[in-house]
Each structure stands twice: as C-alpha cells, then as structure tokens.
Coordinates of C-alpha atoms and ligand atoms in Angstrom, one line a residue:
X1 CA 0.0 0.0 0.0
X2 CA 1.6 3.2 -1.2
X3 CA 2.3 6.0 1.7
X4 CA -0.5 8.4 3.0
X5 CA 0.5 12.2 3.5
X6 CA -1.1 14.5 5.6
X7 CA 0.4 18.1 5.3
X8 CA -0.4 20.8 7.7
X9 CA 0.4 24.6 6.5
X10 CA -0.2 27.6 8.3
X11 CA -2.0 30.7 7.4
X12 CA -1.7 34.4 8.6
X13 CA 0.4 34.4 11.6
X14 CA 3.1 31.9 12.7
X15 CA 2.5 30.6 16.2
X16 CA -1.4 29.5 16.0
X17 CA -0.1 26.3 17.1
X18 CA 0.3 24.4 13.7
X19 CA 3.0 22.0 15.4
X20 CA 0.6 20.7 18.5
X21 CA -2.1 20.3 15.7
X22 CA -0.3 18.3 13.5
X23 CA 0.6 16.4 16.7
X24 CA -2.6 16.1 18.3
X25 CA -3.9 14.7 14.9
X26 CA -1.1 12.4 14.7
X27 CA -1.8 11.0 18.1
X28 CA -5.7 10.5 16.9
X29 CA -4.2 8.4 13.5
X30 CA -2.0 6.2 16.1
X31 CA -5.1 5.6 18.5
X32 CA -6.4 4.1 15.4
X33 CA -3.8 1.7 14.9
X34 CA -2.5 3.1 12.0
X35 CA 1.5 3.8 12.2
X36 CA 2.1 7.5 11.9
X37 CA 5.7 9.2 11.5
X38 CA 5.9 13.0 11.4
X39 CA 8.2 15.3 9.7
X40 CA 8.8 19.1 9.9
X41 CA 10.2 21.5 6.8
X42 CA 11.8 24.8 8.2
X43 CA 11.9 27.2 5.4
X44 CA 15.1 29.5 6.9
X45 CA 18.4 29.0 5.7
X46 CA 20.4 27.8 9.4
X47 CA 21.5 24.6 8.4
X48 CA 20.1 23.5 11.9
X49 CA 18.3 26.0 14.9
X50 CA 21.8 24.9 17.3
X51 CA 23.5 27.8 16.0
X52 CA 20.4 30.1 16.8
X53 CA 19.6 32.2 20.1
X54 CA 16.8 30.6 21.6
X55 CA 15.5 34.2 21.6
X56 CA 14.9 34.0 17.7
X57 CA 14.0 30.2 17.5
X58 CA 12.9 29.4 21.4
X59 CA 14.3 25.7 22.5
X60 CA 16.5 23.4 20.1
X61 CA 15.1 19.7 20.9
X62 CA 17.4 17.2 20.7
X63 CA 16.8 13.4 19.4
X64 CA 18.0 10.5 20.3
X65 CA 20.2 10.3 17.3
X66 CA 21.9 14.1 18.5
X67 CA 19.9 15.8 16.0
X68 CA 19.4 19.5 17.0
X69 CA 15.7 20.0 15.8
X70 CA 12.7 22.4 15.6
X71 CA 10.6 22.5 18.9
X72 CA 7.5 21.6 17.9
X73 CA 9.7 17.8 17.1
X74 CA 8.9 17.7 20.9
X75 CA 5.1 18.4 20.5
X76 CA 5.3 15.6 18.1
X77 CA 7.2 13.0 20.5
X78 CA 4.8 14.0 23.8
X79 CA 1.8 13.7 21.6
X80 CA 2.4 10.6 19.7
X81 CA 5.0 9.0 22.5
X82 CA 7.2 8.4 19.7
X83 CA 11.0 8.5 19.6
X84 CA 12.3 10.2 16.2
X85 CA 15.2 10.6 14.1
X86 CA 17.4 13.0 12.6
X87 CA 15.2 12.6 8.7
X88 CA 12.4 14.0 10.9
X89 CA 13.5 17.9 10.7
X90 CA 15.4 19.6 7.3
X91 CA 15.8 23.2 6.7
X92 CA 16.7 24.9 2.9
X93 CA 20.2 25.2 4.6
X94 CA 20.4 21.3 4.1
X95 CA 19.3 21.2 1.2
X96 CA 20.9 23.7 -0.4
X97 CA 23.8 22.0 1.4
X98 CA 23.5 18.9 -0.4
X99 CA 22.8 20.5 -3.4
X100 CA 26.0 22.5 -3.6
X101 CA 28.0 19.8 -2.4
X102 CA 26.6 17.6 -5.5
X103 CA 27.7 20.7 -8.0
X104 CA 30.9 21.0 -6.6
X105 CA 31.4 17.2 -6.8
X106 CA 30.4 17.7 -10.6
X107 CA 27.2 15.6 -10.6
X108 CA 25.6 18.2 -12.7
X109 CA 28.1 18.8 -15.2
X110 CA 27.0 21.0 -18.4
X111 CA 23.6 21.6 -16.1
X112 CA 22.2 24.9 -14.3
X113 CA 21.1 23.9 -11.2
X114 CA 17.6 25.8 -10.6
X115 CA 14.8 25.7 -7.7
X116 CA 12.8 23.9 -9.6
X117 CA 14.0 20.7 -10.2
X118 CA 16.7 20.5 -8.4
X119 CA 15.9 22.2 -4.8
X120 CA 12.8 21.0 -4.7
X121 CA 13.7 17.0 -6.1
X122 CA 16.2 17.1 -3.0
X123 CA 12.9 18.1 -0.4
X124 CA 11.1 15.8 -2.4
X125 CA 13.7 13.2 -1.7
X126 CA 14.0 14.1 2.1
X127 CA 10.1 13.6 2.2
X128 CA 10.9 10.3 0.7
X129 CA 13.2 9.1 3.3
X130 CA 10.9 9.1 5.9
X131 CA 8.3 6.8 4.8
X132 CA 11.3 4.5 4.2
X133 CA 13.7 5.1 6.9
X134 CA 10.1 4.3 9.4
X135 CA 7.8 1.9 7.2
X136 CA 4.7 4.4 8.3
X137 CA 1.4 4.1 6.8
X138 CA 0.8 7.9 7.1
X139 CA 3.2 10.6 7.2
X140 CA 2.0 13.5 9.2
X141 CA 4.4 16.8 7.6
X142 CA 4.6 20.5 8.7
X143 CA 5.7 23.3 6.9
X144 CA 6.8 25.8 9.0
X145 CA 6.1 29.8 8.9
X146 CA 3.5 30.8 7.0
X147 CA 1.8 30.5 4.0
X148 CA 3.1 33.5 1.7
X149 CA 6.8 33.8 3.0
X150 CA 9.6 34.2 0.5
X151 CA 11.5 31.1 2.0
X152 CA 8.5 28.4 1.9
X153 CA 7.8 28.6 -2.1
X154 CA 9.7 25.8 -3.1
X155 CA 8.9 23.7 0.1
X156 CA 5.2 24.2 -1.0
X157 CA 6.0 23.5 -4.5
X158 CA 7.4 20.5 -3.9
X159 CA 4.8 19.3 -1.7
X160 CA 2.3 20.1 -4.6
X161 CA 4.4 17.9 -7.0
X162 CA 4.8 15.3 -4.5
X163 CA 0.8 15.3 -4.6
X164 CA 0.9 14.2 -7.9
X165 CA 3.8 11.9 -8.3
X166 CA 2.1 10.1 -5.1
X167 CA -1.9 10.3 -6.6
X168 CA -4.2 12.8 -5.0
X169 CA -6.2 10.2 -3.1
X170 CA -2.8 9.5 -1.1
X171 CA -2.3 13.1 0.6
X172 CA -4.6 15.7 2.3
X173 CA -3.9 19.6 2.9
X174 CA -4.7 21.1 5.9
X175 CA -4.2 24.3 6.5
X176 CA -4.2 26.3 10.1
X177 CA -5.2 29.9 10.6
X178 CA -5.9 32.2 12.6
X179 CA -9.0 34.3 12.9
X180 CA -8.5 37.7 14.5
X181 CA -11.5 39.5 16.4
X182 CA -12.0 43.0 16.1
X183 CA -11.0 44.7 19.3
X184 CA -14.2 47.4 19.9
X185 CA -16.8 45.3 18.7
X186 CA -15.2 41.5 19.7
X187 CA -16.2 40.0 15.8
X188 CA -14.1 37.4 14.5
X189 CA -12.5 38.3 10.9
X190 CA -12.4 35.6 8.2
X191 CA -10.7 37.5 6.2
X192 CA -7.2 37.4 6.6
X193 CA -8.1 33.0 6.2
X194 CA -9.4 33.7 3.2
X195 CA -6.8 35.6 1.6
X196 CA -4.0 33.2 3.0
X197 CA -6.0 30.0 0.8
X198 CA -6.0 32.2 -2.0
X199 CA -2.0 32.1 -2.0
X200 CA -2.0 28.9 -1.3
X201 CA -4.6 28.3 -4.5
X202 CA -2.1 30.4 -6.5
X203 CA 0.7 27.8 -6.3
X204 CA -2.1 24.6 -7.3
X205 CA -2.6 23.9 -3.8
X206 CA -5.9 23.5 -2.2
X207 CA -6.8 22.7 1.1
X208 CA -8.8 19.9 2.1
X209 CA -9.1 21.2 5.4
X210 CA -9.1 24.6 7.5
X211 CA -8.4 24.1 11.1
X212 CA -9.5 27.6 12.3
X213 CA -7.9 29.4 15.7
X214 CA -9.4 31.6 17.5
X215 CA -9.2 32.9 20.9
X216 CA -12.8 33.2 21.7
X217 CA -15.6 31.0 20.6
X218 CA -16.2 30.7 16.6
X219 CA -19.4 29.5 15.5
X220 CA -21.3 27.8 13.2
X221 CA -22.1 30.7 10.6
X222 CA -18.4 31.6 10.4
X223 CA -17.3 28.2 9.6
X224 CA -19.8 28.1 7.0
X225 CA -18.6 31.2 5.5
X226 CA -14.9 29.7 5.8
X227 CA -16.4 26.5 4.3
X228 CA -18.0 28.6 1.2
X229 CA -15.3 31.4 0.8
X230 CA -12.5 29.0 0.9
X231 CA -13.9 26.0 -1.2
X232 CA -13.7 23.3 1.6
X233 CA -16.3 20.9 2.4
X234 CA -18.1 22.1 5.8
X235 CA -17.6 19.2 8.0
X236 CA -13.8 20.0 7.4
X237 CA -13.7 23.7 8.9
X238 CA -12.8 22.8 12.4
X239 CA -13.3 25.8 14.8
X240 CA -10.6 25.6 17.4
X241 CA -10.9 27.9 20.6
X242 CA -7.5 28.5 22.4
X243 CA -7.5 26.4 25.4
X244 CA -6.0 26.7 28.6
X245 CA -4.8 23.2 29.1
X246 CA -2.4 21.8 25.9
X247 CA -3.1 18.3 26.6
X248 CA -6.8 19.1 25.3
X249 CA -5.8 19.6 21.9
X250 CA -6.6 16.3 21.0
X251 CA -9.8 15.8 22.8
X252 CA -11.2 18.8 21.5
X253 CA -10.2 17.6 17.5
X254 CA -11.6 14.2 18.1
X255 CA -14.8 15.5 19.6
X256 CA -15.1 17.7 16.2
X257 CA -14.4 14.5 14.3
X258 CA -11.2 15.4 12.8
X259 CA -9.8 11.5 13.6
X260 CA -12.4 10.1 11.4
X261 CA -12.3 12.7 8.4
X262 CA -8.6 11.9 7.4
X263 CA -8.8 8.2 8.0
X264 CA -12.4 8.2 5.5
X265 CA -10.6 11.1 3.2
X266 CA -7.8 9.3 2.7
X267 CA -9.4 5.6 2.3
X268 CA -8.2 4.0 5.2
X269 CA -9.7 1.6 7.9
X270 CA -9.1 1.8 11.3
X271 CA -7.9 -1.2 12.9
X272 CA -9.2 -0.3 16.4
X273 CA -11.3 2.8 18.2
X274 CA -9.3 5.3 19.9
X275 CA -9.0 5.1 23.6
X276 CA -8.8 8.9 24.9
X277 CA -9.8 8.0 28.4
X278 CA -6.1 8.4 29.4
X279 CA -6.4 12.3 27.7
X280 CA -9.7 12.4 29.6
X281 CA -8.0 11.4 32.9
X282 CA -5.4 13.6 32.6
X283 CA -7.3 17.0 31.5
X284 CA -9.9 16.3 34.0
X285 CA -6.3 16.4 36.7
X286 CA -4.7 19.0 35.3
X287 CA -8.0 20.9 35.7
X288 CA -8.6 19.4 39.3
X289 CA -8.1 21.7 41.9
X290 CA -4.7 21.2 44.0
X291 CA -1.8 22.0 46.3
X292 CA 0.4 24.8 44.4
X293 CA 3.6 24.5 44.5
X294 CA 6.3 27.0 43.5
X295 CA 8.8 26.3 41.0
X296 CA 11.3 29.2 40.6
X297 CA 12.9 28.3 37.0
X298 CA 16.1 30.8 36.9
X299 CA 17.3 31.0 33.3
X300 CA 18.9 33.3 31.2
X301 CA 16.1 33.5 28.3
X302 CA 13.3 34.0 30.6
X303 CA 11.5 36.6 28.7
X304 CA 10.3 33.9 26.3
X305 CA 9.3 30.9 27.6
X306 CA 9.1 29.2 24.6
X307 CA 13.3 28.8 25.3
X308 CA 12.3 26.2 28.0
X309 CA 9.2 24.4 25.9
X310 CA 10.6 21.0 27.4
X311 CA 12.0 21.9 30.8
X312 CA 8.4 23.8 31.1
X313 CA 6.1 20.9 30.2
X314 CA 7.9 18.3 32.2
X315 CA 7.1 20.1 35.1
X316 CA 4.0 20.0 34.2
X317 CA 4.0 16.3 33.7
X318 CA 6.0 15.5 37.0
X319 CA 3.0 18.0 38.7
X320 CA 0.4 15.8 37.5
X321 CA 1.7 12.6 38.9
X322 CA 2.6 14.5 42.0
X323 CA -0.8 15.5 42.5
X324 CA -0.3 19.5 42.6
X325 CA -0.3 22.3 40.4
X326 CA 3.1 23.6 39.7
X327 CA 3.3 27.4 39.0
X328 CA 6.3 28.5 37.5
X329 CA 8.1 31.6 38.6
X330 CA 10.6 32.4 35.9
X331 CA 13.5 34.3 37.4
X332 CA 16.5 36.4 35.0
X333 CA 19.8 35.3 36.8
X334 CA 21.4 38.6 36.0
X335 CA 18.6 40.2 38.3
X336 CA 20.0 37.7 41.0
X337 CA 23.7 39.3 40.9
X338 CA 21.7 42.5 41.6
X339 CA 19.6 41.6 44.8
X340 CA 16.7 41.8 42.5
X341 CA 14.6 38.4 41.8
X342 CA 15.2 37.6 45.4
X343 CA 11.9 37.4 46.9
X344 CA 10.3 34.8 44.3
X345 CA 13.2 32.5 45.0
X346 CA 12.5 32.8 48.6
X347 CA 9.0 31.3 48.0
X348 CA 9.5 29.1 46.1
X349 CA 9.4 25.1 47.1
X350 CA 11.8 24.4 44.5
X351 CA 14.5 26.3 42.7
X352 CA 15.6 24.7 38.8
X353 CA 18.0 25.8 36.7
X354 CA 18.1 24.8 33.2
X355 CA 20.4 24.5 30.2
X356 CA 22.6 27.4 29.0
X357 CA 25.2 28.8 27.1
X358 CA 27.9 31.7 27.5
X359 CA 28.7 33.6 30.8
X360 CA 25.5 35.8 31.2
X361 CA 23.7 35.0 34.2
X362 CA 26.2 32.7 35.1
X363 CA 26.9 34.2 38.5
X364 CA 23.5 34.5 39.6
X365 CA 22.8 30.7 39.1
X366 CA 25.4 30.3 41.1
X367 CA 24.1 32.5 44.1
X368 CA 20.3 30.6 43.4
X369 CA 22.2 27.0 43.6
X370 CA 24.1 28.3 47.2
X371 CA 20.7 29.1 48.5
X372 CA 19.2 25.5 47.6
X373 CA 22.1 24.1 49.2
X374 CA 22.3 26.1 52.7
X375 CA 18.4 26.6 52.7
X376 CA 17.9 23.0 51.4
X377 CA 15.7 23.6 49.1
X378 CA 15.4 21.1 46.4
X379 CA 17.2 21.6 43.4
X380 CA 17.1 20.2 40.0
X381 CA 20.1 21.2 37.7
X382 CA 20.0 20.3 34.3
X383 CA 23.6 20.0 32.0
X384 CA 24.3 24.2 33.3
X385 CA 22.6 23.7 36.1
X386 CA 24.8 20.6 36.9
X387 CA 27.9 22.7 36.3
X388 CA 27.0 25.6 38.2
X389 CA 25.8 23.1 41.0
X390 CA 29.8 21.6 40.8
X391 CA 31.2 25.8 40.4
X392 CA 29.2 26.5 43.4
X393 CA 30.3 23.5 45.5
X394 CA 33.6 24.1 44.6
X395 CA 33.5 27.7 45.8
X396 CA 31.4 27.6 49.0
X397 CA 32.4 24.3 50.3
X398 CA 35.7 23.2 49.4
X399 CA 36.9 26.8 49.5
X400 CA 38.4 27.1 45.8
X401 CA 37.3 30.5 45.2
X402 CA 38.3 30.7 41.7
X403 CA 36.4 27.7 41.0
X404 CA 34.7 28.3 37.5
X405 CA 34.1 26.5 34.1
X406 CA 36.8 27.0 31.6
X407 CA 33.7 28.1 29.0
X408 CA 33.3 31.5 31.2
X409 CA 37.0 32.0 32.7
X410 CA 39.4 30.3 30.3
X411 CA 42.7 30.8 32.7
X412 CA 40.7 29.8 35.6
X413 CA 43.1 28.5 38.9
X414 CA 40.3 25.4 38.8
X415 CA 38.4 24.4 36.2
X416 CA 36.2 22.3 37.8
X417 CA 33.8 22.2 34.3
X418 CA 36.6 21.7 31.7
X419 CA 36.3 21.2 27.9
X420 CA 36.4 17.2 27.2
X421 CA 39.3 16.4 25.3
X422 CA 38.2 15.6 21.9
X423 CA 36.4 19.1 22.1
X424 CA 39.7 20.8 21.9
X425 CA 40.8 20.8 18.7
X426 CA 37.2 21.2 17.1
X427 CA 36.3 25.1 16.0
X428 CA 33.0 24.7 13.8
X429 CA 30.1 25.6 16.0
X430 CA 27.9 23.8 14.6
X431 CA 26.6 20.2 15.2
X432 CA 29.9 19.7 17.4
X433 CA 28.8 19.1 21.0
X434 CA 28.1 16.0 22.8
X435 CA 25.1 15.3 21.5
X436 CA 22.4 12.7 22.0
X437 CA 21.5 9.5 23.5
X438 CA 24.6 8.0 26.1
X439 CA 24.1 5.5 28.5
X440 CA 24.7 6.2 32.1
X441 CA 24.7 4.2 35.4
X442 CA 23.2 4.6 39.0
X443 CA 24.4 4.1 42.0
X444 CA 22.9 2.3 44.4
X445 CA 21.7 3.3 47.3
X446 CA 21.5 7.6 45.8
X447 CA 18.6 9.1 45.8
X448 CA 19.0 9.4 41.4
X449 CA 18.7 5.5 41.9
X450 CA 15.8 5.7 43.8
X451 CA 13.9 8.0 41.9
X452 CA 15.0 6.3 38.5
X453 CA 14.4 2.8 40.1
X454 CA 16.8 1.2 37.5
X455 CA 20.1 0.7 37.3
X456 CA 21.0 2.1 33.9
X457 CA 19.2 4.7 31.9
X458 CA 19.9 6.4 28.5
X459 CA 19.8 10.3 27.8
X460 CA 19.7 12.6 25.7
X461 CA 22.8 15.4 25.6
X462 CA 23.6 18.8 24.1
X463 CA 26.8 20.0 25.8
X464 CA 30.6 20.2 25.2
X465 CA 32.0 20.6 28.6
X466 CA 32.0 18.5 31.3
X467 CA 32.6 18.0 34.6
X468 CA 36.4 17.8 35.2
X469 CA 37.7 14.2 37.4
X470 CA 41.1 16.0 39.1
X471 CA 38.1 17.1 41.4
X472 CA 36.3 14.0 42.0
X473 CA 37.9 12.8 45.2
X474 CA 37.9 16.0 46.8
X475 CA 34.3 16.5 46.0
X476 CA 33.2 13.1 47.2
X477 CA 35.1 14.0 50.5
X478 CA 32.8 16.8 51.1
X479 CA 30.1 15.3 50.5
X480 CA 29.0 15.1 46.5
X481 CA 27.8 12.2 45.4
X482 CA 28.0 10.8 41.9
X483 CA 25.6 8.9 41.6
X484 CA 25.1 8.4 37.6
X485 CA 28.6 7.8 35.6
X486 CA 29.0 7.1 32.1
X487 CA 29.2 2.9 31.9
X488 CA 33.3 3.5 31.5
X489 CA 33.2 5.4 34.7
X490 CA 35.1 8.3 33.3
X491 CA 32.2 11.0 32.5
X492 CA 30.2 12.6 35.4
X493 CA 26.6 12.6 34.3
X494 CA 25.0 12.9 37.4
X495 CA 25.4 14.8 40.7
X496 CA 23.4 14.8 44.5
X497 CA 24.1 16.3 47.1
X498 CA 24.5 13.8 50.1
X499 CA 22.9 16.0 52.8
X500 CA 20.3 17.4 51.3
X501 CA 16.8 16.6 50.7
X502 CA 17.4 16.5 47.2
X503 CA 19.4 18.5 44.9
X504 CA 20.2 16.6 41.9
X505 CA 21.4 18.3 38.9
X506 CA 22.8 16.1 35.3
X507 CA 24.9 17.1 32.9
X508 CA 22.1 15.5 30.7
X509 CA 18.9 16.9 29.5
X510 CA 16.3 14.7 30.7
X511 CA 13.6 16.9 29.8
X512 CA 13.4 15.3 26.5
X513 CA 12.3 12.3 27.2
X514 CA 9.2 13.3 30.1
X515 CA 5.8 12.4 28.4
X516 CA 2.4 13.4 30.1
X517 CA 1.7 10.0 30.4
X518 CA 5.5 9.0 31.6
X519 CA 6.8 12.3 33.4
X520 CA 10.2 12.0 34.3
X521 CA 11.7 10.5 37.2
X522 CA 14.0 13.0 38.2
X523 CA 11.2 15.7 37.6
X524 CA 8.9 13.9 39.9
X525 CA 11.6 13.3 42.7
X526 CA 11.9 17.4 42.2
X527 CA 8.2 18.0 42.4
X528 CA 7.7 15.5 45.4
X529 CA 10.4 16.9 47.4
X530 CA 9.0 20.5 46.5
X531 CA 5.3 19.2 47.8
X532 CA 6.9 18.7 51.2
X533 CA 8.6 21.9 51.7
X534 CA 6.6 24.3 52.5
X535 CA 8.3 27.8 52.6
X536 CA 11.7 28.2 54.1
Ligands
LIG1 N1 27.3 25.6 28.1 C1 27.4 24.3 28.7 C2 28.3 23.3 27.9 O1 28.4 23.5 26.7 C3 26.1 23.7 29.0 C4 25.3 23.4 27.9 C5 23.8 23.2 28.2 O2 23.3 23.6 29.2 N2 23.1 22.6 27.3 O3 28.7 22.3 28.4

C-alpha cells in the first residue's frame, strides 16, 4: 500500500499552534492503529536552529540520534509517544547543502542547477526518506512559517508535485489559521483565512481542510462562511478555541471529528477505536483543583518561555503525577547578581535551573544553587545547572574561590567544568557538541537510583564541557555524590548532594524524554520533594 500524507500549512500568523495540531492529529491516526511518523520543513536558511539564540527560535530539541531540531519535534514526540530521528526535521540550509555539495562534486556537469527541479527534487527526496527510513502508513508533515513567505515557495512546491507523483487520493492539505477579532466590537474576521487559501490556491494547492484558531468561541455561521469562501467541504472547517490546558488539543479535535475525516478522506480503515480516556484522565487532573507548588525556573532566556518548551512541560508532567499544580516563577539570573529576583526564589518550594550557554547569568545561578544548598531547598540542575551546581560547591564548600568552568574563565586556577578532550581541537560551532543518546549508570543506594528505580538509563545530551575528574575525590570527601557515571566510569553525568533533601542536577537533558503520560523520574523526585517543603 503506497504511503498516506497529511500536510499541515499555516495561514496568517506563525505561532497559531500548527505543530501541537499536526501532533494532536497524529496521536488520533495512532489511537487508530494506523503507524504514523511526522516530519517538519523549516523554510530558513540555518542549516540546523543549534546555532540560533533561543530568543529567535525558542528551544532546540534534541533526538536521540543528536539531532538539533525544531521545537514543535517535541510536540510531536509528547503527543504521539514516539521516539524520532534526525530525517524528521530539514531546513533549505540542508538542502541547499547537499545541493551545492553535489555541484561542486560535478554531478551536474554542463547543467544549471535551478529551484525547480533541483531544490525541490532534493525536499522531495528528504520527504521520501521518511516513509522509508520508518515503514509508516501515514506521514504527518509540517511546513513551517506561513503560507506566503519568500523562504517556503519551493517547500510548497514540492509538496504540490509530490501530490501528484504520489496520486491525489494519497495526501490531504490542511491548512491552520488564525481568525483575529475585532477589538471594539469582539467580531471574528475571516478574512485574513481567506486571503491566505487564495495564495496557497495560486501555487495549485488547495486545502482539504481549515483548522481555524481563534481565541474566543467561533461559530457555526463563520465556519460556513470559511467552508464557502474558501472552497472546503463544511464538516472539514474545524473551529478551534484556544485552550488553557495543551493536553486538550486532541480531545477537543476528536470531539469535532477530525480522527475520522482523514482516516475516511484518505481511504483507510481503522484497525481499532481510539481510547482517549487516558487524555480524559489527565485533562480532568490538570484541571482538578490542588496544592500549588512553586517552582522558581532561573534561566537566562526568561523573557520567552518558549526557550524552555521541554523543561516547562515536564514540570507540568512531573506535577500531575505528583498531584499539585506547579506554577512556575521564571527568574532572569542577572537580576539575581543584583539583589533583584530575590523574593520569588525565597518562596519558592523548588528552585531549577536549566540548560545554557555563555557567561550571562552565570553568577546569579550560582548564588540561586548556594541558597538551595544552605536553605535546602530542592534543586534540579540540568547539563548548566549541573555545572554551576559543581562551580558553586567548589567555591562555597571546598573553598576554591576561583572555582569556575573553563567556557566562562578560560585561565581559571580550577576548572572544575573543563572542555572534554576531543572538544579541543574542534572550531566549527555547529553540530559539534556532545550530542544525543549515552548511556549512564546509578548508584545504588542515591537518591538518582531511587527515583529512576533502574540501574541504567539512556539520555539525551547537548553540551561540550564536562565535569572535570582532578576534582572527583575532593568533591566526594565533602560530600557530592556521583551517583550516575558514564558505563566506563570516566564522564560525570549525574550529581546529588548527600545531605540534602534533594538537589540533583545532570549534565544531561532529561527533559526530553518526560511524556504526560510517563513524566520524568528525576522531575517527579523534584516535584515531590517540592510538595513537602513548604516555605523556608
Ligand atoms: N554551556 C554548557 C556546555 O556547553 C552547558 C550546555 C547546556 O546547558 N546545554 O557544556
């Protein structure tokens, strides 16, 4: 049976939530038995987002395989509960990569190499590769941006002569807006959805769908006029109200019957109904009214939280299981050097700092992971937050005051975060950390193996410096405990604190792998301990 595509565009403004769409309906194609693999096309030139701020491009999720990928590859693996790979995300940076690289190699000689066939035969190609590389009945593929930018043409191009090289029957377009409302008088505009089908009409695409956002409720006369305005049946103009709890996403598209519209549309029987009672359960908990407890996230990128989309939603997941409602208080480090940012870290019930890069802030995470250790407050660090855990340790307790990691003080008297030695003599930036799945071991009798509960776990990484073994001994004499080690013993990959309730901090990012429905273990120990503190 040939492949099934289902390609989700967006229309009007970026951010509508295209990617937890595509997810959410990707999740209602598995619940059918049906198995789905997922792709995303990002239209800008980076070869990958690791080179970008996370101001510009908010969090780089990384796969198992050490990809460095688009966030919403993380809606698409907490959705689905699926693990992907590294064919699952291009950009036109790759391809013209590959492209260029094929030219200079002379595989075009006597040719001009043009968008069209060449650009968009490599996408084409990279489409391809999924469907083989995974053996999925339906491939679920975003474009990102918007329908109308410069950079997406031959993206949507190819897509349009993939539809016919694959048969029309096979694929399905559906396209996600946004409908604005009118400030003074609160009516929803159509408008700007109808004008962004038009475009996509002007390059031989039409949708088969509009998935229509909206922050208040849209009804039924507006979706007819989508329905009529736009050329789409009715029953496939899906009004979706923002809602306040993610998870519902999928609950809300399967009540509208979106599930059983592609699987008809595109000719394929479900093998089995779709449970959602574990959705149901879980949006009925989220909604349930519980314990707060106060998280206080100190970052660098605070300002857009979208920079923490994984660290942010496992702590939601962890809160679940836990039973409370965890309310984030996001606190700028820099504020911390200044005395400012003080009070929120002083109620909170748990203090966590995440992932990083450069020597901004770096001081204040510091000072936040002293007062977790003398207050004992619990403490999750993750890959920075695990080397500013070790700075500050070294500092305050064995007494090295020039304690620092060599990425903020090169010449530092003790680099107790160092650069690993087959990171020394690499300069290109990009695609050259640790990155990826390594395996790591507990030991007994920590806290990490308690909460974990296995002896060996796998995890995903994105850093190049590590913690630096001339310390070890002195370290363990004071009283750090490391309590997950590479299986060779020689990498650090996990730190606790032996007298302390828990602070735990790992050079690993394990909020990549928390699902809703399997939150992770360290985030739970985090959230438990932070249930039992009450104010300090
Ligand atoms: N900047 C640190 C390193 O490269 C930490 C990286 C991170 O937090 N992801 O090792």
């Amino acid at each position: 049976m040939s492949t099934k595509y289902v390609f989700f565009t967006g229309g009007v403004v970026s951010s509508v939530g295209k990617g937890v769409t595509a997810a959410a309906i990707g999740l209602l194609l598995k619940e059918r038995g049906f198995k789905v693999a997922v792709q995303k096309l990002d239209p800008y030139i980076n070869v990958d987002p690791g080179t970008m701020s996370p101001y510009q491009h908010g969090e780089v999720y990384v796969l198992d395989d050490g990809a460095e990928t688009d966030l919403d590859l993380g809606h698409y693996e907490r959705f689905i509960d699926i693990r992907l790979s590294r064919v699952s995300n291009f950009t036109t940076g790759q391809v013209y990569a590959e492209i260029i690289a094929n030219e200079r190699r002379g595989d075009y000689l006597g040719g001009t190499i043009q968008v069209i066939p060449h650009i968009t035969n490599e996408i084409k190609r990279r489409i391809g590769l999924v469907a083989k590389e995974t053996g999925a009945e339906i491939v679920l593929l975003e474009v990102g941006g918007t329908v109308g930018d410069i950079e997406s043409q031959p993206f949507l191009e190819a897509l349009r002569q993939l539809r016919n090289e694959v048969g029309r029957e096979n694929c399905l377009f559906v396209h996600v807006t946004w409908l604005p409302t009118i400030g003074a008088t609160g009516e929803i505009k159509t408008k700007p959805t109808q004008h962004s089908v038009a475009a996509l009409r002007s390059i031989g695409i039409s949708p088969n769908m509009i998935i229509a956002r909206a922050d208040l409720p849209i009804d039924q006369s507006l979706c007819e006029k989508i329905a009529l305005f736009c050329d789409v049946e009715r029953d496939a103009v899906i009004p979706m109200t923002t809602t306040d709890v993610l998870y519902e996403v999928p609950l809300l598209l399967e009540k509208l019957g979106v599930g059983d519209w592609v699987t008809d549309k595109l000719a394929l029987k479900a093998t089995r109904k779709p449970n959602m009672r574990p959705w149901k359960k879980l949006v009925e908990e989220v909604r349930a009214s519980k314990p707060a407890v106060k998280i206080a996230l100190v970052g660098k990128y605070v300002e857009l939280q979208d920079a923490y989309m994984s660290v942010r939603e496992a702590i939601k997941h962890a809160a679940i299981a836990n039973h409370v409602e965890a309310e984030i208080c996001w606190v700028h480090a820099a504020d911390l050097e200044k005395d400012k940012g003080w009070e929120v870290v002083k109620q909170a019930n748990a203090i966590l700092v995440p992932g990083g890069f450069g020597s901004r802030g770096i001081e204040g995470k510091v000072l936040a992971a002293r007062y977790a250790r003398e207050y004992k407050v619990p403490y999750l660090g993750l890959c920075l937050g695990m080397q500013v855990m070790c700075i500050e340790f070294a500092r305050h307790v064995l007494g090295l005051e020039e304690a620092n990691s060599s990425e903020f003080d090169r010449s530092t008297e003790h680099p107790v975060i160092d650069l690993m030695l087959d990171q020394r003599t690499i300069s290109d930036m990009g695609g050259t950390m640790r990155l990826g799945l390594y395996p790591c071991t507990l030991q007994k009798g920590t806290k990490t193996a308690a909460a974990y509960g296995v002896p060996r776990v796998e995890e995903r990484h994105r850093h190049r410096f590590e913690f630096n073994n001339t310390y070890r001994d002195e370290f363990h004499k004071h009283g750090m405990l490391f309590s997950g080690m590479s299986p060779d013993g020689k990498l650090v990959e996990i730190v606790e604190l032996a007298d302390h309730p828990y602070m735990i901090a790992s050079q690993f990012h394990p909020e990549f792998l928390s699902r809703p429905m399997k939150p992770h273990p360290l985030f739970v120990g985090l959230l438990g301990a932070a249930k039992g503190k009450s104010g300090h």
